[in-house]
Coordinates of C-alpha atoms and ligand atoms in Angstrom, one line a residue:
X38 CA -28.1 37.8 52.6
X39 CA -26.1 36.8 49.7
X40 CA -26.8 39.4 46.6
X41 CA -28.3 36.0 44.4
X42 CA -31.1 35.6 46.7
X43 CA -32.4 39.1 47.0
X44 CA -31.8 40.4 43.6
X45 CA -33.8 36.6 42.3
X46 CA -37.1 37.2 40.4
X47 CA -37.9 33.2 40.5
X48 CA -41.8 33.1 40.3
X49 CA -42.3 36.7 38.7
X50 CA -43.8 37.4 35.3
X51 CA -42.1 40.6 33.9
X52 CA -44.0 42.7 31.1
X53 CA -41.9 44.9 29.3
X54 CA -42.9 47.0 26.6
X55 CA -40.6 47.9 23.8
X56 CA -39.3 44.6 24.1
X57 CA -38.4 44.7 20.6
X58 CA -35.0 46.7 20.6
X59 CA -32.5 49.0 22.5
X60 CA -33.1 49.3 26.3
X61 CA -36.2 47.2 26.4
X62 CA -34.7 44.1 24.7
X63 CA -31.8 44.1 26.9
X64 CA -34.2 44.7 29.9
X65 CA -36.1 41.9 29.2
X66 CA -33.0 39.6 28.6
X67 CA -31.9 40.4 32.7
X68 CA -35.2 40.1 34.0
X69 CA -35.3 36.6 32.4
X70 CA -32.0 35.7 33.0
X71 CA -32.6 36.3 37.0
X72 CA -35.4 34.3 36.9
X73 CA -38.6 36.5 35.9
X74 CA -41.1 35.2 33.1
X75 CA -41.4 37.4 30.7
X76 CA -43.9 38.8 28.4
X77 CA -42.5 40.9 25.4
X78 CA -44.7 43.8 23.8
X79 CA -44.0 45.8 20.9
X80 CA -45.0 46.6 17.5
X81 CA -42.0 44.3 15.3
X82 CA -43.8 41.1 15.8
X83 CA -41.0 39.1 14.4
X84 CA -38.4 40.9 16.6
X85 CA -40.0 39.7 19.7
X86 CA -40.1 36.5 18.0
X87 CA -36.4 36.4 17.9
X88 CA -35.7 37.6 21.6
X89 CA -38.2 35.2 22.8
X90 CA -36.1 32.6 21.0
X91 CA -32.9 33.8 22.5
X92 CA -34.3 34.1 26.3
X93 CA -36.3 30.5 25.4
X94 CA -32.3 29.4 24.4
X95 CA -30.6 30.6 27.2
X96 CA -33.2 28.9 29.6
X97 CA -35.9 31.9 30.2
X98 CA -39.1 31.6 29.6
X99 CA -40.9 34.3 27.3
X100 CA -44.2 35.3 25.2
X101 CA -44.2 37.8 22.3
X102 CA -47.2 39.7 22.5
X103 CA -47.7 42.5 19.3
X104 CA -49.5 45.6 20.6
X105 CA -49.1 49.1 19.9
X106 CA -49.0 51.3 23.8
X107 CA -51.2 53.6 22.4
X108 CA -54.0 51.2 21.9
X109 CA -56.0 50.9 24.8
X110 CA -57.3 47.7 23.8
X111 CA -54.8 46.3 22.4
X112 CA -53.1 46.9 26.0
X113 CA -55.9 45.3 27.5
X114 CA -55.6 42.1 25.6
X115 CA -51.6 42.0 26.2
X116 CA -52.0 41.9 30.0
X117 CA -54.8 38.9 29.1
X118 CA -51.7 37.0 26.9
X119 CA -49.4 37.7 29.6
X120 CA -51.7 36.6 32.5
X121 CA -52.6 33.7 30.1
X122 CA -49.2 32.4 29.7
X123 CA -47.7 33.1 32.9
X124 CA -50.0 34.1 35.3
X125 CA -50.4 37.7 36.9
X126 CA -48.0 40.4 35.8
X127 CA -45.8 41.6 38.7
X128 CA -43.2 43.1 37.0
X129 CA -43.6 45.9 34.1
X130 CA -40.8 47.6 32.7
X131 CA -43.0 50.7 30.9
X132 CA -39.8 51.4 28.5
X133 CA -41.9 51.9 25.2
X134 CA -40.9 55.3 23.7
X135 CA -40.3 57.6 20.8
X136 CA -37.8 61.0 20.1
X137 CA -38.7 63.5 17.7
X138 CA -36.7 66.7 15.6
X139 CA -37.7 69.9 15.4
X140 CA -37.8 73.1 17.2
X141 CA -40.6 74.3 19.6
X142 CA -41.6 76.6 16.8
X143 CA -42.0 74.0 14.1
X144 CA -43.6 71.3 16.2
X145 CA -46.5 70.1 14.7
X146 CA -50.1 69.0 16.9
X147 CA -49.7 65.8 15.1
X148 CA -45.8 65.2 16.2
X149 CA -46.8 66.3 19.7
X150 CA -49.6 64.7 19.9
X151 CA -47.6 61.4 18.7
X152 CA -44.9 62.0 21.0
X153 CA -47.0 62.5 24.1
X154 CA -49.6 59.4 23.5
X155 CA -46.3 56.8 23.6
X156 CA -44.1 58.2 26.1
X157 CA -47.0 60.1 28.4
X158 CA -50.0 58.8 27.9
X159 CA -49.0 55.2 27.9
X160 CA -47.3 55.1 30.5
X161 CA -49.5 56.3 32.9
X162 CA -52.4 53.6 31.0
X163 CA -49.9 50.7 31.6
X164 CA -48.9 51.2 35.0
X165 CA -53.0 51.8 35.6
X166 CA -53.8 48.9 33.9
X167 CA -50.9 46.5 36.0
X168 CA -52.1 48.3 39.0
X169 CA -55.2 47.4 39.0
X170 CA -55.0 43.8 37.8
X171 CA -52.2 43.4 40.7
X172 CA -54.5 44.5 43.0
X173 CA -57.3 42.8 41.9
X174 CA -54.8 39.8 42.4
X175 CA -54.1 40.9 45.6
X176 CA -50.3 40.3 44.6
X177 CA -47.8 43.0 45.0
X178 CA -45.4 44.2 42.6
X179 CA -42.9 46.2 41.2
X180 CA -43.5 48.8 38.0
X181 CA -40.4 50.7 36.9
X182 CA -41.2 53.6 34.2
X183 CA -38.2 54.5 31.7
X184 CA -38.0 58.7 32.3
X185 CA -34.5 60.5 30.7
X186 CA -32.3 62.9 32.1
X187 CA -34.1 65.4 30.0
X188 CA -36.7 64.9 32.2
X189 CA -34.8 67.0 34.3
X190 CA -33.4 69.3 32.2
X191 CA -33.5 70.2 28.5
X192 CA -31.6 70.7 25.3
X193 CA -33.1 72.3 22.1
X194 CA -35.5 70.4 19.9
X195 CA -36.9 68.2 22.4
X196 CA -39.9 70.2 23.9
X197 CA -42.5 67.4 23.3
X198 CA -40.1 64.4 24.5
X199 CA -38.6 66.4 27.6
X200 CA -42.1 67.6 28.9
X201 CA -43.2 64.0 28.4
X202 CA -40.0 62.6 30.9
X203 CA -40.6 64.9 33.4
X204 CA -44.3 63.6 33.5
X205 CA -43.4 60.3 33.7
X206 CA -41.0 61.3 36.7
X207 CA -44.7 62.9 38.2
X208 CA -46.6 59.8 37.4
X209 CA -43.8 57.8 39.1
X210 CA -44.3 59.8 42.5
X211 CA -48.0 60.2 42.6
X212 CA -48.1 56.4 41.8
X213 CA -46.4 55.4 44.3
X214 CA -48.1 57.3 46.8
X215 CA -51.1 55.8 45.8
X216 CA -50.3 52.6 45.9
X217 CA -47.3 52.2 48.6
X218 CA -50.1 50.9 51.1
X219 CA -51.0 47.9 48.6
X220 CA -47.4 47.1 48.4
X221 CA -47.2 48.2 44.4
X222 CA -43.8 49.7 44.4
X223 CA -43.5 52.4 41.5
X224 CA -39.9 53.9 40.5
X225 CA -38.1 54.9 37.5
X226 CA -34.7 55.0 35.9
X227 CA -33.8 58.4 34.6
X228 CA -30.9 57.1 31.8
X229 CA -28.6 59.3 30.1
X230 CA -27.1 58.9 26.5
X231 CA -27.5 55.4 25.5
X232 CA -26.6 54.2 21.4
X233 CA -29.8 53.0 20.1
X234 CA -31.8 53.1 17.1
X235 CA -34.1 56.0 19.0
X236 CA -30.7 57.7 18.7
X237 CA -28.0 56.6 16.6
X238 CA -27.5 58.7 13.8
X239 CA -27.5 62.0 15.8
X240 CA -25.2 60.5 18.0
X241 CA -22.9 59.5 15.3
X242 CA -23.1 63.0 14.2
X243 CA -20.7 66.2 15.1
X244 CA -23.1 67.0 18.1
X245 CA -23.3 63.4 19.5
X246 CA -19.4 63.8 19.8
X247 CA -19.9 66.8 21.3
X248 CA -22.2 65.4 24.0
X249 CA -19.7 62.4 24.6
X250 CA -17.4 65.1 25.4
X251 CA -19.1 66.2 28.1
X252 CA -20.1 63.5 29.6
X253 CA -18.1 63.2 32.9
X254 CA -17.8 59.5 32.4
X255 CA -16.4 60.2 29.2
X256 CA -18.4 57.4 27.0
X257 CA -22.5 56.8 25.9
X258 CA -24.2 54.6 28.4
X259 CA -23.9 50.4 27.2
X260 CA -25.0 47.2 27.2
X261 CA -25.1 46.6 30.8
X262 CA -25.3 50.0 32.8
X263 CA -28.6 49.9 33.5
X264 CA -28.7 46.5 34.5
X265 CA -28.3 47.3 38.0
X266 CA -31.2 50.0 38.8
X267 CA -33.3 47.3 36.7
X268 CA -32.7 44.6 39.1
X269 CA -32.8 46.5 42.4
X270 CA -36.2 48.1 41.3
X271 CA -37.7 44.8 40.5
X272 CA -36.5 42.5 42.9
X273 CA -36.8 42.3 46.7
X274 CA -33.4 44.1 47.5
X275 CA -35.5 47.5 46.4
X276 CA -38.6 46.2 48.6
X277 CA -38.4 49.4 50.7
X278 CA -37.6 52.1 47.8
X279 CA -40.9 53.5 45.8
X280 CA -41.4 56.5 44.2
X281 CA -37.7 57.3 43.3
X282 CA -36.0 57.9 40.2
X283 CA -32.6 56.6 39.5
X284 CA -30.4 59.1 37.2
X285 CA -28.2 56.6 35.7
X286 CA -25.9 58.3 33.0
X287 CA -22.2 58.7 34.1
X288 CA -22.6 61.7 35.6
X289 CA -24.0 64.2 32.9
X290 CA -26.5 65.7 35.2
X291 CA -24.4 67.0 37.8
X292 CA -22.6 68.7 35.4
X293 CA -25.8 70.3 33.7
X294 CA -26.3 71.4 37.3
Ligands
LIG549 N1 -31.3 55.5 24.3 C1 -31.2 56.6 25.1 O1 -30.2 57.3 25.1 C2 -32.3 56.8 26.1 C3 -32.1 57.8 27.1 C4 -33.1 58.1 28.0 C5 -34.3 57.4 27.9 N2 -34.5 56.5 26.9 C6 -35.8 55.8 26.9 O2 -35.6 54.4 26.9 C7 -36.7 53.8 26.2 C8 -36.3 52.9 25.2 O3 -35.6 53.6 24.2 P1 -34.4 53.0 23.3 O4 -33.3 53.9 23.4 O5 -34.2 51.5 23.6 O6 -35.0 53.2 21.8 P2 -35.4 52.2 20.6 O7 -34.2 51.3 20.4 O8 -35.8 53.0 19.5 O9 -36.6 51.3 21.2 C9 -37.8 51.9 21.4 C10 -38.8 50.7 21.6 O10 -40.1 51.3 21.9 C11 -41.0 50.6 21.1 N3 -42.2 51.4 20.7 C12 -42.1 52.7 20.3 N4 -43.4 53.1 20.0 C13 -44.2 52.1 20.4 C14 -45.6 51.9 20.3 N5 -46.5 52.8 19.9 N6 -46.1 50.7 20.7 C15 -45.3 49.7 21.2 N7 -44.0 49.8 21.2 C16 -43.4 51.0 20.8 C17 -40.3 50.1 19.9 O11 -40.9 48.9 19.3 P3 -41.7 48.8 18.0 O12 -41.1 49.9 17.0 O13 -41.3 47.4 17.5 O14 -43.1 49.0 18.3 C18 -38.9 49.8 20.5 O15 -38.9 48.5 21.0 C19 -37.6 55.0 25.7 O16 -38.6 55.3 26.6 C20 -36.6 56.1 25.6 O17 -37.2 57.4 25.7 C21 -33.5 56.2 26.0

């Protein structure tokens, strides 16, 4: 089998949340570029405008759909969009997410509150929500959750963000047990230190130096590492693969371990 043909998403319709910078753009950008439709959700209506111009210039075929994750409704009405343009959605990519500052200690109920709702809660109410359409459907498909290496292990000041990775990395596993039998795959990529805006300025600081240092790879994750665990999540060549999480972030968490 030649890699073209089981890595093609020809006939797919991809939703991706946080479509509108970072990971999610560039996630978006490969799953249209192999072939998927794809439906781009954020809140920056005007950025999705742009990347659905680039994809619609390079060939792909994309919507921009405005919708905040934490909005039940408004997540209902983006699957309608999608579905409306393209058809069913077989493909999300639930990448939508925030960081915070700030110790345990100084952690407000309205930060953790904040930080949980976008990158627990939502998740979970996205991958329900494509779940249940796709089965309703009776289509399979592929969702792929964006956890963090500090779902796996922690650094100070990220309490709220860290406890929300490592549920995602649950939701993952007892999603895909659920739904293995209905040929819904469920997975997730576990990135390391990527330069975005989620990120930039502490990792242009003294500490984000210090991190590089010790990351075995000796550079931040770029445009194009993740690329890979995308596709084979997606596509046929991971038809066999559900429940996993793929740690992609040049080998920082062995050496935590
Ligand atoms: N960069 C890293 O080093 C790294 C490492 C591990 C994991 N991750 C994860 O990767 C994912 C993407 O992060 P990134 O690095 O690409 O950060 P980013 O550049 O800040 O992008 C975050 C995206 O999430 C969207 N978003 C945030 N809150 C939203 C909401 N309530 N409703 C809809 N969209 C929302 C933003 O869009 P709008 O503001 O336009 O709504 C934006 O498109 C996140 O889940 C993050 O935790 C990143």
């Amino acid at each position: 089998m030649k890699a073209a043909q089981i890595f093609d998403l020809a006939g797919e319709v991809a939703l991706v949340t946080g479509a509108s910078s970072g990971l999610g753009r560039r996630f978006a950008e490969v799953l249209a570029a192999n072939g998927a439709k794809v439906a781009l959700v954020a809140r920056r209506a005007q950025r999705l405008d742009a990347l659905k111009k680039r994809i619609e210039d390079s060939g792909g075929r994309a919507v921009a759909i405005e919708a905040d994750v934490t909005d039940r409704a408004a997540m209902v009405r983006a699957f309608d969009a999608a579905e409306k343009a393209f058809g069913a959605v077989t493909i999300l990519v639930n990448n939508a997410g925030i960081a915070h500052s700030g110790r345990a200690l100084d952690l407000s109920e309205e930060e953790w509150r904040r930080v949980l709702a976008t990158d627990l809660d939502a998740v979970f109410f996205w991958a329900q929500e494509a779940a249940r359409r796709l089965l309703a459907a009776d289509k399979k498909g592929a969702i792929v959750n964006i956890a963090s290496v500090l779902g796996f292990g922690v650094s100070k000041g990220v309490i709220a963000y860290a406890t929300a990775k490592a549920g995602v990395v649950q939701i993952t596993k007892a999603l895909a047990l659920e739904l293995a039998f209905k040929g819904v795959r469920v997975n997730a990529i576990a990135p390391g230190w990527f330069v975005t805006e989620i990120n930039e300025e502490f990792l242009a600081s003294e500490k984000g130096a210090e991190i590089k240092r010790s990351i075995p790879a000796g550079r931040f994750g770029t445009d194009g590492d993740l690329d890979g665990a995308l596709l084979l999540l997606a596509s046929k060549a991971g038809s066999y693969i559900t429940g996993a999480t793929i740690v992609v972030d040049g080998g920082q968490l062995v050496a935590l371990a």
